[in-house]
Short mmCIF file of N, CA, C and O in Angstrom, two decimals:
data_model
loop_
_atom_site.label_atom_id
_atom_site.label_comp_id
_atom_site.label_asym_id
_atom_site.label_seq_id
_atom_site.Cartn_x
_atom_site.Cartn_y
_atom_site.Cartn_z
N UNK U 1 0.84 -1.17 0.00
CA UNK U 1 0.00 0.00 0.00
C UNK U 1 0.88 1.24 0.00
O UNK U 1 1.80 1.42 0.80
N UNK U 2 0.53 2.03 -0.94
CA UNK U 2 1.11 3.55 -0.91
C UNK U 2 1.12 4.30 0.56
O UNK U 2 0.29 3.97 1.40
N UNK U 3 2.07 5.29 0.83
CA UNK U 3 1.91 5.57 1.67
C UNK U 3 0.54 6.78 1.89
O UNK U 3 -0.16 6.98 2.88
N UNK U 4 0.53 7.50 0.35
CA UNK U 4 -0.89 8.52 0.12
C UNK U 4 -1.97 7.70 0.92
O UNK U 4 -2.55 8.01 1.96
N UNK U 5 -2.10 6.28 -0.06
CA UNK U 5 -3.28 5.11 0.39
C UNK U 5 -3.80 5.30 1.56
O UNK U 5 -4.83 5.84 1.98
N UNK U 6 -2.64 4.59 2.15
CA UNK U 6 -2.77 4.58 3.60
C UNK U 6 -3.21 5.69 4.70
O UNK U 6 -3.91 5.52 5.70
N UNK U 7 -2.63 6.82 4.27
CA UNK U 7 -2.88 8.10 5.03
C UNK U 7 -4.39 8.10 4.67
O UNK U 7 -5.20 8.03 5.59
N UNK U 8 -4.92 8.19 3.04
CA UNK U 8 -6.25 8.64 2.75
C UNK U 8 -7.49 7.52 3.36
O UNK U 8 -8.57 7.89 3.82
N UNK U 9 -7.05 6.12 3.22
CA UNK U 9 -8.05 5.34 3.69
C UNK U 9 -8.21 5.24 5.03
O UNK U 9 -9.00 4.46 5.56
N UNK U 10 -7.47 6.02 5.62
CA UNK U 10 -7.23 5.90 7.79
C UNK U 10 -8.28 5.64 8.36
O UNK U 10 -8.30 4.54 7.81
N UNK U 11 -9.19 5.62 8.94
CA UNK U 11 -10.13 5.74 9.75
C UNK U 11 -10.12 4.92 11.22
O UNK U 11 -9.68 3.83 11.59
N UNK U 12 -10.95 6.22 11.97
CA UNK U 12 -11.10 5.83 13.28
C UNK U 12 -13.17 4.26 13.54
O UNK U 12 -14.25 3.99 13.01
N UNK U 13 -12.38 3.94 14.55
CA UNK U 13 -14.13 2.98 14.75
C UNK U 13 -14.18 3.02 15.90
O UNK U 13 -13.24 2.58 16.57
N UNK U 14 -15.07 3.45 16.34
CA UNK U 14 -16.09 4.07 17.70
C UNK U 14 -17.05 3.50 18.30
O UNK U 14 -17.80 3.95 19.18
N UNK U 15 -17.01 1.93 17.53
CA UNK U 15 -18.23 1.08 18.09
C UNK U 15 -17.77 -0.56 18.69
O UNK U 15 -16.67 -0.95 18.29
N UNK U 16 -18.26 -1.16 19.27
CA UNK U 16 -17.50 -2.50 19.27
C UNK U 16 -17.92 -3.25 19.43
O UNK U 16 -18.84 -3.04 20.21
N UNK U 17 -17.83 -4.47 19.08
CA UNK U 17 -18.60 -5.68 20.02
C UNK U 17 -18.03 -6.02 21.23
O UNK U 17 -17.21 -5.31 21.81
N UNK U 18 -18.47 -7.18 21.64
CA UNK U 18 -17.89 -7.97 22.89
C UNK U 18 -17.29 -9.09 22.60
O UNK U 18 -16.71 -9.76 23.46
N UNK U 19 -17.38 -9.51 21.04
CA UNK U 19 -16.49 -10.53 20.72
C UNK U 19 -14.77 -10.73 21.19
O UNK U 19 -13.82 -10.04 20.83
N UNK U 20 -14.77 -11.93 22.14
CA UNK U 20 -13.46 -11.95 22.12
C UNK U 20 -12.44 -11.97 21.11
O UNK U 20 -12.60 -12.74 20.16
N UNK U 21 -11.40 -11.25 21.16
CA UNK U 21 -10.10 -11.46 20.25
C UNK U 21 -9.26 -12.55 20.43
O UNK U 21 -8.90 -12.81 21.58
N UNK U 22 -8.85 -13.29 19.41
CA UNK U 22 -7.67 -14.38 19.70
C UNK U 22 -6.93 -13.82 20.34
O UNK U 22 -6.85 -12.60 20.19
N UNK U 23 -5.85 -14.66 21.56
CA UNK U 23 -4.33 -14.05 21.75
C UNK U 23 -3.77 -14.37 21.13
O UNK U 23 -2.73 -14.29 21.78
N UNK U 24 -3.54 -14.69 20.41
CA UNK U 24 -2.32 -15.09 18.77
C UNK U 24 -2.72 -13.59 18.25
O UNK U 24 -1.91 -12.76 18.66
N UNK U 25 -3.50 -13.16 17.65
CA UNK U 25 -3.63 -12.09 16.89
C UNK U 25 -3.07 -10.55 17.77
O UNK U 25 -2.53 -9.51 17.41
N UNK U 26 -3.46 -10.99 18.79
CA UNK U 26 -3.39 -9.90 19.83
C UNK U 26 -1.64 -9.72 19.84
O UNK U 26 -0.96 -8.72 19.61
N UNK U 27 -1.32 -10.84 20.14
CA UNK U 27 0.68 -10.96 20.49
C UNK U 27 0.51 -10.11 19.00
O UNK U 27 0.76 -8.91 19.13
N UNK U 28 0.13 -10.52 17.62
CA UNK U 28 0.70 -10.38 16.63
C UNK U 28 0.72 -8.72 16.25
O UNK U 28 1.66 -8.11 15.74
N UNK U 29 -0.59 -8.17 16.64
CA UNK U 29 -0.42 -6.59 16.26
C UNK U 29 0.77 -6.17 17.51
O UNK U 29 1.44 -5.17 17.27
N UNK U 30 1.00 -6.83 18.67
CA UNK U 30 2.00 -6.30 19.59
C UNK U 30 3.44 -6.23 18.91
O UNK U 30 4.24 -5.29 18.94
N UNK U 31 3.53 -7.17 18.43
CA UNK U 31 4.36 -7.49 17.50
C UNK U 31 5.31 -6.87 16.26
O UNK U 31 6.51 -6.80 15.99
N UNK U 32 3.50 -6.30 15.41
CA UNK U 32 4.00 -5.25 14.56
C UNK U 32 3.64 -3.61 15.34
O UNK U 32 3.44 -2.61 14.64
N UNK U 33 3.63 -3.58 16.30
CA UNK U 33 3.97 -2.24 17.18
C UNK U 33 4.70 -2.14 17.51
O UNK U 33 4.97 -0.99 17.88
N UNK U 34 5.72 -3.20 17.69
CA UNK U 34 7.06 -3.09 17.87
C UNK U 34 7.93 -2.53 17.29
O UNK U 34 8.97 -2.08 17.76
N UNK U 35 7.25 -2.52 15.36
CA UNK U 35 8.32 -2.11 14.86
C UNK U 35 7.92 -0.99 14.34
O UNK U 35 8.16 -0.79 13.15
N UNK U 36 7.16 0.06 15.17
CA UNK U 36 6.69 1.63 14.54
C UNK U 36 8.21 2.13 15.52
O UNK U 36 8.58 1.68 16.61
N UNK U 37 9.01 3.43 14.47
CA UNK U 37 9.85 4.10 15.12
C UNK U 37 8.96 4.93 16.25
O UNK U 37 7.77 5.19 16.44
N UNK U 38 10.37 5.23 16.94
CA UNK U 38 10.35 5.97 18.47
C UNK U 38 11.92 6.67 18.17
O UNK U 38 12.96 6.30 17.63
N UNK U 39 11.36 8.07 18.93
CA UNK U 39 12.10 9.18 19.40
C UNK U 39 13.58 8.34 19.80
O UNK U 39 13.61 7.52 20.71
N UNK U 40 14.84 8.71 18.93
CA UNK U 40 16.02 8.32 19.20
C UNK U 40 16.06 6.69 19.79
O UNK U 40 16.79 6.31 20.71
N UNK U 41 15.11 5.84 19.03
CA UNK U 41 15.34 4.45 19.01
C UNK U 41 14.65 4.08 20.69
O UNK U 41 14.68 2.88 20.97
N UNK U 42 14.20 4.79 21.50
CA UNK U 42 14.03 4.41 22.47
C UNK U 42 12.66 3.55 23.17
O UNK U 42 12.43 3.08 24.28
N UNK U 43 11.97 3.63 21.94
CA UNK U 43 10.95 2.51 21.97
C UNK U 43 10.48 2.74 24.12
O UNK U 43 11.38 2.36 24.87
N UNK U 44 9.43 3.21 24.67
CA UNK U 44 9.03 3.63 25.74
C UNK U 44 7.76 3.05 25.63
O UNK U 44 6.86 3.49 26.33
N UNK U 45 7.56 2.17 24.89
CA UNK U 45 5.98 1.73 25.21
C UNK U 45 5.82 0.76 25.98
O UNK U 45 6.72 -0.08 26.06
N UNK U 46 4.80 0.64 26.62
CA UNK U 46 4.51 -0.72 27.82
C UNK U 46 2.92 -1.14 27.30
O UNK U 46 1.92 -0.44 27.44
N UNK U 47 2.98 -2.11 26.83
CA UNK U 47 1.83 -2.72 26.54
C UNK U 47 1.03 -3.94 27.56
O UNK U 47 1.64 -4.84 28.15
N UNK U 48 -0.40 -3.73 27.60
CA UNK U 48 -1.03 -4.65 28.64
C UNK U 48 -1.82 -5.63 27.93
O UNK U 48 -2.05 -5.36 26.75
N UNK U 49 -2.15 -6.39 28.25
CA UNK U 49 -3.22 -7.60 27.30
C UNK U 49 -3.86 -7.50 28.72
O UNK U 49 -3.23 -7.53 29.78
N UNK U 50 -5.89 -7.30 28.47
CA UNK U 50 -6.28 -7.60 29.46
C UNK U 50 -7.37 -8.19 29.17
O UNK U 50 -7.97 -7.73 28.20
N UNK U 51 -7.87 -9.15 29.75
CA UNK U 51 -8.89 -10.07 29.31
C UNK U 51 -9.69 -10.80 30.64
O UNK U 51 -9.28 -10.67 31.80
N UNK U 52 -10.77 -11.51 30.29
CA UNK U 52 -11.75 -11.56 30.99
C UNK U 52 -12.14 -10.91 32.27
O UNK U 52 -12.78 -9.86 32.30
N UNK U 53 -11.75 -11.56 33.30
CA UNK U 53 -12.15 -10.47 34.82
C UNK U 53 -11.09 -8.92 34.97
O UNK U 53 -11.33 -7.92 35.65
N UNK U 54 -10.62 -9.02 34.62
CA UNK U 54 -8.99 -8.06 34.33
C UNK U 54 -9.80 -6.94 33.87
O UNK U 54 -9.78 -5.85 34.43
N UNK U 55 -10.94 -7.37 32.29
CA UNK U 55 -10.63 -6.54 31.39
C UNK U 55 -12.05 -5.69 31.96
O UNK U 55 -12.21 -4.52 31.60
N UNK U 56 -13.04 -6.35 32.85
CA UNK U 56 -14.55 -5.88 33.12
C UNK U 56 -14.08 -5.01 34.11
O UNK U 56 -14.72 -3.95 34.14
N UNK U 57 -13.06 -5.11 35.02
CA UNK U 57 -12.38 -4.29 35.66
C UNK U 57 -12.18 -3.21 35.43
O UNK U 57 -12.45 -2.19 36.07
N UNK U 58 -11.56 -3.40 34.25
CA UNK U 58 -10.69 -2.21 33.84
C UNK U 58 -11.71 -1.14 32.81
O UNK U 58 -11.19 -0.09 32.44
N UNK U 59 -13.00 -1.40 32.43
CA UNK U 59 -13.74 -1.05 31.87
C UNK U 59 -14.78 -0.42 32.93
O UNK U 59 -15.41 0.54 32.51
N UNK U 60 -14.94 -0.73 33.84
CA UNK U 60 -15.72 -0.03 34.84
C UNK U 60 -14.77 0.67 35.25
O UNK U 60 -15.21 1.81 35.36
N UNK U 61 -13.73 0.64 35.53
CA UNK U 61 -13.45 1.69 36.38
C UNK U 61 -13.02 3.02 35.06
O UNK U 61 -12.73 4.16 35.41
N UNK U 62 -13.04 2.74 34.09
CA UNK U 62 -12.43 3.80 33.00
C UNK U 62 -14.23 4.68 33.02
O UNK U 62 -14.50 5.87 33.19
N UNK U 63 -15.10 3.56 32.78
CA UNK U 63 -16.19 4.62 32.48
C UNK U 63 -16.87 5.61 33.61
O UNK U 63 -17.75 6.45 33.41
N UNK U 64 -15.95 5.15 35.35
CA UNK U 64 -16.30 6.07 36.12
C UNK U 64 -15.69 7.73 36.10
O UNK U 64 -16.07 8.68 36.77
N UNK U 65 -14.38 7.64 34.82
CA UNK U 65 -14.02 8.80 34.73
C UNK U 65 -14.71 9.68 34.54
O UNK U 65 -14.25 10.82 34.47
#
């Protein structure tokens, strides 16, 4: 894909199901996030996988913001 492509077809999605995601797929976009550059190579990201009781958790307490 062009890089124009890509910029022009972008879009955000604002809706979701409740369908679970594989963790294979999940590792795999972690994966290719790995390899987006960072400021002087320093790569500062911390990524979480959170799932079932973890994730109802973490969803109530975000929508009490």
């Amino acid at each position: 894909m062009e890089t124009k492509q890509a910029i022009e077809d972008r879009h955000s999605v604002r809706v979701f199901t409740n369908k679970d995601v594989e963790v294979n797929k999940l590792k795999g976009l972690v994966k290719l996030a790995q390899k987006a550059p960072s400021w002087v190579d320093s790569q500062p990201w911390k990524i979480y996988l959170v799932r079932g009781k973890s994730l109802a958790k973490l969803k109530e307490l975000h929508l009490k913001k």
